[in-house]
């Protein structure tokens, strides 16, 4: 029923580019609302493809088309920030990347466990496939944040304000607004050491991702043929629903993804008033709006599979997205800066590092025994909300 809204959004957004009819805030809201019906069609198409393929193939297809939408968000924001000379857009992109990672590791599987646990007292999932995804997540998170840890060890600490507390030249000083400076006062460290490390990581991570795909889709497909959740509850038989043929589903998937990318482009183009006039931390805007709105298809699909007692696919969908964020999206953004110079550097704030690493460790602990219930899902969701509260009350990035 909301499909005509997509047409209105695209026509209004691209025809009325000078904002004569409506303002940026209205166009931004319409672009976000238009993603809802498109998410429905993307979810239906992916469900049809998954029902006619290996479930690992379905999870990869799900995550891949979600990545296209997110990359449209990020690249448009980086280009806009580069043209305006505003470094805050790069920080918002980093927040969105972290928010997608944390959301897909905690919120998506946690919500699926809660909703699925209401119908099924205990759900089992394929612990071997979850172990493969966990290993890839540990590898990807370690690689992505390696330049950040490197900069913390060798970077130069710069403080904006220092006051002598004891009024003695040799006494104690209290400093504020301290951060590690890699570019302005210590550019040699970045260009000679950090930047080569970033390019090295950006090459190794996609290579590791391709090896993981070859492992899961070619040499060890038998791991993903074990559907534990299909038969552990007597009287419950899971049968996949095919909505459309494979080619029709693929065509609808391509058209819906194209329209969603256009809506994402409009949303990013008109986000300036929110970044400029909002009193909420820009960390929080990136972690919530830019990160989770494109994940609506994945959330809906994960819930549907959990209700069908196929929690393995729900978990695999979230893990596939998180892995692709680190192993594909971030390297693509790094390589994009070679052809179009932006302010994006692969050095994250401490908050992003701690939130991501803690989320991956907690997820691996929850998935260790291959079974779960609504309580474990509640733990994941609550931890996610706690991290959102931290981002909400965190001050905006330096200079924003």
Tab-separated table of C-alpha atoms in Angstrom:
chain	number	residue	atom	x	y	z
A	1	UNK	CA	0.000	0.000	0.000
A	2	UNK	CA	2.945	2.341	0.573
A	3	UNK	CA	4.493	1.663	-2.823
A	4	UNK	CA	3.128	4.938	-4.374
A	5	UNK	CA	5.062	6.759	-1.653
A	6	UNK	CA	8.278	5.574	-3.300
A	7	UNK	CA	7.289	7.229	-6.593
A	8	UNK	CA	6.329	10.454	-4.807
A	9	UNK	CA	9.632	10.465	-2.923
A	10	UNK	CA	11.769	9.921	-6.021
A	11	UNK	CA	9.923	12.502	-8.133
A	12	UNK	CA	9.867	15.090	-5.358
A	13	UNK	CA	13.466	14.448	-4.381
A	14	UNK	CA	15.059	14.611	-7.824
A	15	UNK	CA	12.730	17.085	-9.581
A	16	UNK	CA	12.495	19.587	-6.718
A	17	UNK	CA	16.213	19.577	-5.952
A	18	UNK	CA	16.290	23.328	-5.038
A	19	UNK	CA	13.699	22.651	-2.281
A	20	UNK	CA	11.056	25.004	-3.648
A	21	UNK	CA	8.102	22.758	-2.738
A	22	UNK	CA	9.332	21.084	0.444
A	23	UNK	CA	12.322	21.292	2.747
A	24	UNK	CA	15.130	18.872	3.401
A	25	UNK	CA	13.555	17.549	6.600
A	26	UNK	CA	10.395	16.445	4.746
A	27	UNK	CA	12.386	14.788	1.959
A	28	UNK	CA	14.568	12.998	4.483
A	29	UNK	CA	11.501	11.638	6.298
A	30	UNK	CA	9.830	10.562	3.044
A	31	UNK	CA	13.000	8.802	1.917
A	32	UNK	CA	13.137	6.813	5.153
A	33	UNK	CA	9.431	5.903	4.952
A	34	UNK	CA	9.862	4.771	1.353
A	35	UNK	CA	12.384	2.178	2.464
A	36	UNK	CA	9.609	0.309	4.343
A	37	UNK	CA	7.630	-0.979	1.304
A	38	UNK	CA	10.846	-1.609	-0.602
A	39	UNK	CA	12.079	-3.662	2.340
A	40	UNK	CA	8.954	-5.809	2.045
A	41	UNK	CA	9.576	-6.637	-1.612
A	42	UNK	CA	13.268	-7.249	-1.023
A	43	UNK	CA	12.395	-9.596	1.832
A	44	UNK	CA	9.864	-11.510	-0.287
A	45	UNK	CA	12.318	-11.864	-3.176
A	46	UNK	CA	15.158	-13.014	-0.937
A	47	UNK	CA	12.860	-15.483	0.827
A	48	UNK	CA	11.950	-16.983	-2.566
A	49	UNK	CA	15.601	-17.246	-3.597
A	50	UNK	CA	16.541	-18.758	-0.227
A	51	UNK	CA	13.769	-21.343	-0.495
A	52	UNK	CA	15.170	-22.532	-3.823
A	53	UNK	CA	18.850	-22.505	-2.795
A	54	UNK	CA	21.225	-23.567	-0.044
A	55	UNK	CA	20.402	-21.494	3.033
A	56	UNK	CA	23.946	-20.140	3.180
A	57	UNK	CA	23.473	-18.852	-0.380
A	58	UNK	CA	20.285	-17.133	0.723
A	59	UNK	CA	22.051	-15.489	3.652
A	60	UNK	CA	24.864	-14.224	1.418
A	61	UNK	CA	22.372	-12.864	-1.150
A	62	UNK	CA	20.460	-11.183	1.663
A	63	UNK	CA	23.544	-9.467	3.034
A	64	UNK	CA	24.934	-8.534	-0.393
A	65	UNK	CA	21.879	-6.581	-1.510
A	66	UNK	CA	21.709	-4.922	1.884
A	67	UNK	CA	25.321	-3.822	1.454
A	68	UNK	CA	24.493	-2.045	-1.812
A	69	UNK	CA	21.994	0.179	-0.030
A	70	UNK	CA	24.361	0.922	2.831
A	71	UNK	CA	27.279	1.734	0.527
A	72	UNK	CA	25.020	4.236	-1.235
A	73	UNK	CA	24.420	5.917	2.124
A	74	UNK	CA	28.100	6.016	2.973
A	75	UNK	CA	29.576	7.058	-0.367
A	76	UNK	CA	27.017	9.834	-0.822
A	77	UNK	CA	27.730	11.123	2.681
A	78	UNK	CA	31.504	11.051	2.121
A	79	UNK	CA	31.193	12.899	-1.190
A	80	UNK	CA	28.932	15.511	0.380
A	81	UNK	CA	31.289	15.970	3.318
A	82	UNK	CA	34.281	16.309	1.002
A	83	UNK	CA	32.569	18.968	-1.099
A	84	UNK	CA	31.532	20.961	1.974
A	85	UNK	CA	34.849	20.449	3.750
A	86	UNK	CA	32.936	18.967	6.688
A	87	UNK	CA	34.727	16.125	8.488
A	88	UNK	CA	31.613	15.286	10.502
A	89	UNK	CA	30.156	13.246	7.644
A	90	UNK	CA	33.086	10.837	7.836
A	91	UNK	CA	32.474	10.413	11.570
A	92	UNK	CA	28.792	9.750	10.936
A	93	UNK	CA	29.749	7.099	8.374
A	94	UNK	CA	32.034	5.422	10.914
A	95	UNK	CA	29.191	5.491	13.436
A	96	UNK	CA	26.850	3.927	10.871
A	97	UNK	CA	29.363	1.169	10.105
A	98	UNK	CA	29.763	0.426	13.798
A	99	UNK	CA	26.007	0.603	14.340
A	100	UNK	CA	25.401	-1.915	11.558
A	101	UNK	CA	28.004	-4.263	12.999
A	102	UNK	CA	26.682	-4.019	16.559
A	103	UNK	CA	23.039	-4.170	15.459
A	104	UNK	CA	23.518	-7.283	13.317
A	105	UNK	CA	25.536	-9.037	16.030
A	106	UNK	CA	23.263	-8.152	18.965
A	107	UNK	CA	19.887	-6.729	17.971
A	108	UNK	CA	18.933	-8.844	14.928
A	109	UNK	CA	19.692	-12.292	16.434
A	110	UNK	CA	18.516	-11.178	19.874
A	111	UNK	CA	15.149	-9.997	18.567
A	112	UNK	CA	14.752	-13.210	16.564
A	113	UNK	CA	15.502	-15.265	19.674
A	114	UNK	CA	12.915	-13.340	21.713
A	115	UNK	CA	10.121	-13.552	19.131
A	116	UNK	CA	10.938	-17.127	18.173
A	117	UNK	CA	11.251	-18.083	21.836
A	118	UNK	CA	7.704	-16.922	22.523
A	119	UNK	CA	6.371	-19.609	20.152
A	120	UNK	CA	9.053	-22.250	20.786
A	121	UNK	CA	10.271	-22.925	24.315
A	122	UNK	CA	13.820	-23.733	23.210
A	123	UNK	CA	15.352	-23.334	19.784
A	124	UNK	CA	18.427	-25.036	18.409
A	125	UNK	CA	20.627	-23.814	15.622
A	126	UNK	CA	23.601	-25.029	13.623
A	127	UNK	CA	26.500	-24.370	15.985
A	128	UNK	CA	29.100	-25.330	13.346
A	129	UNK	CA	27.927	-22.720	10.863
A	130	UNK	CA	27.664	-20.162	13.676
A	131	UNK	CA	31.254	-21.037	14.629
A	132	UNK	CA	32.463	-20.282	11.112
A	133	UNK	CA	30.740	-16.895	11.184
A	134	UNK	CA	32.168	-16.172	14.643
A	135	UNK	CA	35.697	-16.909	13.427
A	136	UNK	CA	35.219	-14.583	10.465
A	137	UNK	CA	33.864	-11.889	12.799
A	138	UNK	CA	36.872	-12.120	15.112
A	139	UNK	CA	39.171	-11.907	12.099
A	140	UNK	CA	37.323	-9.003	10.526
A	141	UNK	CA	36.986	-6.951	13.725
A	142	UNK	CA	40.674	-7.487	14.519
A	143	UNK	CA	41.663	-6.392	11.020
A	144	UNK	CA	39.388	-3.350	10.856
A	145	UNK	CA	40.481	-1.962	14.213
A	146	UNK	CA	44.179	-2.822	13.794
A	147	UNK	CA	44.999	0.678	12.373
A	148	UNK	CA	43.118	2.261	15.285
A	149	UNK	CA	45.084	0.272	17.874
A	150	UNK	CA	48.292	1.054	15.975
A	151	UNK	CA	47.534	4.781	16.116
A	152	UNK	CA	46.797	4.587	19.847
A	153	UNK	CA	50.218	3.060	20.463
A	154	UNK	CA	52.261	5.356	18.227
A	155	UNK	CA	50.029	8.407	17.839
A	156	UNK	CA	50.630	11.794	19.362
A	157	UNK	CA	48.305	12.845	22.177
A	158	UNK	CA	47.097	16.432	21.681
A	159	UNK	CA	45.127	18.291	24.353
A	160	UNK	CA	43.130	21.438	23.751
A	161	UNK	CA	43.051	22.926	27.267
A	162	UNK	CA	45.452	22.305	30.174
A	163	UNK	CA	45.247	24.002	33.570
A	164	UNK	CA	47.759	23.906	36.403
A	165	UNK	CA	45.839	22.597	39.379
A	166	UNK	CA	48.504	23.347	42.050
A	167	UNK	CA	49.628	26.729	40.655
A	168	UNK	CA	53.146	25.324	40.644
A	169	UNK	CA	55.135	25.109	37.374
A	170	UNK	CA	56.149	21.560	38.324
A	171	UNK	CA	52.733	20.630	39.691
A	172	UNK	CA	49.889	18.589	38.264
A	173	UNK	CA	48.036	19.651	35.120
A	174	UNK	CA	44.399	18.929	34.272
A	175	UNK	CA	43.829	18.624	30.528
A	176	UNK	CA	40.596	18.554	28.518
A	177	UNK	CA	39.652	17.724	24.912
A	178	UNK	CA	42.513	15.261	24.462
A	179	UNK	CA	42.723	13.096	21.352
A	180	UNK	CA	45.274	11.275	19.240
A	181	UNK	CA	46.277	13.495	16.326
A	182	UNK	CA	47.514	11.664	13.241
A	183	UNK	CA	47.024	14.255	10.524
A	184	UNK	CA	47.497	17.892	11.582
A	185	UNK	CA	50.540	17.745	13.829
A	186	UNK	CA	51.790	14.245	13.144
A	187	UNK	CA	51.015	13.576	9.477
A	188	UNK	CA	54.237	11.621	8.947
A	189	UNK	CA	52.985	8.814	11.185
A	190	UNK	CA	49.751	8.502	9.242
A	191	UNK	CA	51.107	8.640	5.702
A	192	UNK	CA	54.230	6.561	6.384
A	193	UNK	CA	52.846	3.901	8.731
A	194	UNK	CA	49.091	3.978	9.327
A	195	UNK	CA	47.974	4.451	5.720
A	196	UNK	CA	50.047	1.510	4.363
A	197	UNK	CA	48.620	-0.622	7.171
A	198	UNK	CA	45.099	0.448	6.168
A	199	UNK	CA	45.687	-0.533	2.532
A	200	UNK	CA	47.183	-3.861	3.608
A	201	UNK	CA	44.175	-4.653	5.777
A	202	UNK	CA	41.819	-3.578	2.979
A	203	UNK	CA	43.393	-6.177	0.693
A	204	UNK	CA	43.633	-9.009	3.234
A	205	UNK	CA	40.063	-8.754	4.521
A	206	UNK	CA	38.322	-9.241	1.128
A	207	UNK	CA	40.721	-12.112	0.414
A	208	UNK	CA	39.734	-13.748	3.696
A	209	UNK	CA	36.073	-13.182	2.851
A	210	UNK	CA	36.461	-14.936	-0.505
A	211	UNK	CA	38.170	-17.868	1.214
A	212	UNK	CA	35.269	-18.011	3.659
A	213	UNK	CA	32.776	-18.047	0.789
A	214	UNK	CA	34.694	-20.842	-0.916
A	215	UNK	CA	34.692	-22.788	2.350
A	216	UNK	CA	30.973	-22.400	3.025
A	217	UNK	CA	29.611	-22.653	-0.514
A	218	UNK	CA	32.008	-25.131	-2.132
A	219	UNK	CA	34.204	-27.369	0.002
A	220	UNK	CA	32.163	-27.606	3.239
A	221	UNK	CA	28.569	-27.155	2.165
A	222	UNK	CA	27.603	-30.127	4.325
A	223	UNK	CA	28.039	-27.935	7.381
A	224	UNK	CA	25.125	-25.783	6.245
A	225	UNK	CA	22.916	-28.736	5.357
A	226	UNK	CA	22.430	-29.570	9.033
A	227	UNK	CA	19.112	-27.908	9.943
A	228	UNK	CA	18.980	-28.653	13.642
A	229	UNK	CA	15.960	-26.433	14.219
A	230	UNK	CA	13.895	-28.247	11.598
A	231	UNK	CA	13.369	-31.430	13.578
A	232	UNK	CA	14.149	-30.985	17.259
A	233	UNK	CA	10.576	-30.112	18.229
A	234	UNK	CA	8.033	-32.894	17.679
A	235	UNK	CA	5.097	-31.936	15.517
A	236	UNK	CA	6.785	-28.886	13.974
A	237	UNK	CA	7.818	-29.298	10.370
A	238	UNK	CA	9.506	-26.386	8.607
A	239	UNK	CA	8.596	-25.907	4.964
A	240	UNK	CA	10.030	-23.026	2.989
A	241	UNK	CA	7.568	-20.846	1.108
A	242	UNK	CA	8.318	-19.920	-2.501
A	243	UNK	CA	6.540	-16.676	-3.403
A	244	UNK	CA	7.942	-16.184	-6.903
A	245	UNK	CA	10.093	-18.038	-9.398
A	246	UNK	CA	13.828	-17.547	-9.129
A	247	UNK	CA	14.124	-15.202	-12.135
A	248	UNK	CA	11.082	-13.149	-11.167
A	249	UNK	CA	12.367	-12.860	-7.621
A	250	UNK	CA	15.776	-11.781	-8.920
A	251	UNK	CA	14.214	-9.109	-11.159
A	252	UNK	CA	12.084	-7.723	-8.329
A	253	UNK	CA	15.132	-7.820	-6.054
A	254	UNK	CA	17.207	-5.788	-8.512
A	255	UNK	CA	14.481	-3.173	-9.120
A	256	UNK	CA	13.684	-2.823	-5.411
A	257	UNK	CA	17.367	-2.494	-4.523
A	258	UNK	CA	17.807	0.177	-7.203
A	259	UNK	CA	14.862	2.180	-5.850
A	260	UNK	CA	16.069	1.728	-2.283
A	261	UNK	CA	19.519	2.984	-3.245
A	262	UNK	CA	17.917	6.081	-4.759
A	263	UNK	CA	15.925	6.667	-1.569
A	264	UNK	CA	19.077	6.161	0.495
A	265	UNK	CA	20.833	8.713	-1.706
A	266	UNK	CA	18.053	11.247	-1.050
A	267	UNK	CA	18.075	10.546	2.687
A	268	UNK	CA	21.813	11.158	2.892
A	269	UNK	CA	21.604	14.245	0.690
A	270	UNK	CA	19.021	15.869	2.977
A	271	UNK	CA	20.439	14.856	6.346
A	272	UNK	CA	22.300	18.168	6.739
A	273	UNK	CA	19.583	19.926	8.845
A	274	UNK	CA	19.571	17.038	11.302
A	275	UNK	CA	23.350	17.085	11.662
A	276	UNK	CA	23.444	20.866	11.962
A	277	UNK	CA	20.525	21.692	14.236
A	278	UNK	CA	20.042	18.526	16.281
A	279	UNK	CA	21.181	18.499	19.900
A	280	UNK	CA	21.578	14.697	19.803
A	281	UNK	CA	25.062	13.302	19.400
A	282	UNK	CA	26.019	12.638	15.806
A	283	UNK	CA	27.365	9.298	16.995
A	284	UNK	CA	23.785	8.342	17.902
A	285	UNK	CA	22.364	9.536	14.571
A	286	UNK	CA	24.827	7.382	12.658
A	287	UNK	CA	24.370	4.311	14.866
A	288	UNK	CA	20.560	4.403	14.654
A	289	UNK	CA	19.227	6.141	11.523
A	290	UNK	CA	21.914	5.416	8.962
A	291	UNK	CA	22.772	2.001	10.369
A	292	UNK	CA	19.476	0.295	11.152
A	293	UNK	CA	17.007	1.691	8.594
A	294	UNK	CA	18.682	-0.189	5.703
A	295	UNK	CA	18.554	-3.343	7.840
A	296	UNK	CA	14.747	-3.510	7.886
A	297	UNK	CA	14.631	-6.346	5.298
A	298	UNK	CA	17.103	-8.387	7.322
A	299	UNK	CA	15.167	-7.832	10.559
A	300	UNK	CA	11.861	-8.845	8.956
A	301	UNK	CA	13.403	-11.918	7.307
A	302	UNK	CA	15.134	-12.967	10.502
A	303	UNK	CA	11.888	-12.749	12.473
A	304	UNK	CA	10.010	-14.776	9.856
A	305	UNK	CA	12.595	-17.551	9.912
A	306	UNK	CA	12.653	-17.564	13.724
A	307	UNK	CA	8.860	-17.977	13.832
A	308	UNK	CA	9.253	-20.920	11.449
A	309	UNK	CA	11.717	-22.420	13.973
A	310	UNK	CA	14.637	-21.971	11.566
A	311	UNK	CA	16.852	-19.898	13.831
A	312	UNK	CA	19.997	-21.004	12.003
A	313	UNK	CA	19.108	-18.832	9.023
A	314	UNK	CA	18.173	-15.893	11.266
A	315	UNK	CA	21.591	-16.004	12.920
A	316	UNK	CA	23.393	-16.531	9.618
A	317	UNK	CA	21.702	-13.463	8.110
A	318	UNK	CA	22.918	-11.178	10.903
A	319	UNK	CA	26.410	-12.649	10.916
A	320	UNK	CA	26.715	-12.392	7.128
A	321	UNK	CA	25.871	-8.686	7.230
A	322	UNK	CA	28.333	-8.012	10.051
A	323	UNK	CA	31.096	-9.892	8.235
A	324	UNK	CA	30.393	-8.029	4.988
A	325	UNK	CA	30.543	-4.679	6.810
A	326	UNK	CA	34.107	-5.380	7.917
A	327	UNK	CA	35.397	-7.444	5.006
A	328	UNK	CA	33.731	-5.736	2.043
A	329	UNK	CA	32.091	-2.400	2.850
A	330	UNK	CA	34.960	-0.856	4.781
A	331	UNK	CA	37.658	-1.959	2.257
A	332	UNK	CA	35.477	-0.580	-0.573
A	333	UNK	CA	35.203	2.764	1.221
A	334	UNK	CA	38.970	2.809	1.780
A	335	UNK	CA	39.671	2.048	-1.879
A	336	UNK	CA	37.080	4.647	-2.903
A	337	UNK	CA	39.156	7.335	-1.184
A	338	UNK	CA	41.995	6.568	-3.622
A	339	UNK	CA	39.877	7.628	-6.611
A	340	UNK	CA	37.881	10.338	-4.834
A	341	UNK	CA	39.686	12.001	-1.917
A	342	UNK	CA	37.491	12.179	1.169
A	343	UNK	CA	37.997	12.693	4.887
A	344	UNK	CA	37.460	8.987	5.609
A	345	UNK	CA	40.348	7.420	7.535
A	346	UNK	CA	40.228	3.956	9.051
A	347	UNK	CA	40.823	5.223	12.580
A	348	UNK	CA	37.802	4.825	14.870
A	349	UNK	CA	37.031	6.331	18.255
A	350	UNK	CA	37.511	4.297	21.403
A	351	UNK	CA	33.741	3.985	21.809
A	352	UNK	CA	33.400	2.222	18.452
A	353	UNK	CA	36.270	-0.144	19.233
A	354	UNK	CA	34.979	-1.179	22.656
A	355	UNK	CA	31.353	-1.546	21.526
A	356	UNK	CA	32.259	-3.724	18.537
A	357	UNK	CA	34.693	-6.000	20.342
A	358	UNK	CA	32.397	-6.483	23.333
A	359	UNK	CA	29.471	-7.306	21.028
A	360	UNK	CA	31.421	-9.972	19.131
A	361	UNK	CA	32.693	-11.595	22.339
A	362	UNK	CA	29.194	-11.647	23.856
A	363	UNK	CA	27.668	-13.075	20.690
A	364	UNK	CA	30.267	-15.853	20.583
A	365	UNK	CA	29.527	-16.722	24.218
A	366	UNK	CA	25.764	-16.914	23.649
A	367	UNK	CA	26.128	-19.084	20.531
A	368	UNK	CA	28.542	-21.523	22.134
A	369	UNK	CA	26.129	-24.346	23.031
A	370	UNK	CA	23.985	-24.331	19.869
A	371	UNK	CA	20.677	-23.658	21.619
A	372	UNK	CA	18.904	-20.605	22.958
A	373	UNK	CA	15.664	-19.258	24.393
A	374	UNK	CA	13.950	-15.906	24.785
A	375	UNK	CA	16.020	-15.034	27.877
A	376	UNK	CA	19.327	-15.178	25.999
A	377	UNK	CA	17.765	-13.102	23.249
A	378	UNK	CA	16.644	-10.569	25.854
A	379	UNK	CA	20.231	-10.292	27.097
A	380	UNK	CA	21.488	-9.473	23.597
A	381	UNK	CA	18.740	-6.902	23.009
A	382	UNK	CA	19.274	-5.231	26.390
A	383	UNK	CA	23.026	-4.965	25.850
A	384	UNK	CA	22.294	-3.376	22.471
A	385	UNK	CA	19.996	-0.806	24.099
A	386	UNK	CA	22.637	-0.067	26.745
A	387	UNK	CA	25.165	0.646	23.988
A	388	UNK	CA	22.595	2.896	22.280
A	389	UNK	CA	22.199	4.809	25.555
A	390	UNK	CA	25.969	5.258	25.699
A	391	UNK	CA	25.950	6.660	22.158
A	392	UNK	CA	22.954	8.904	22.968
A	393	UNK	CA	24.681	10.584	25.893
A	394	UNK	CA	28.141	10.638	24.254
A	395	UNK	CA	29.302	14.075	23.043
A	396	UNK	CA	29.527	14.665	19.318
A	397	UNK	CA	32.846	13.959	17.585
A	398	UNK	CA	35.567	16.555	17.905
A	399	UNK	CA	34.983	19.483	15.560
A	400	UNK	CA	31.315	18.681	14.888
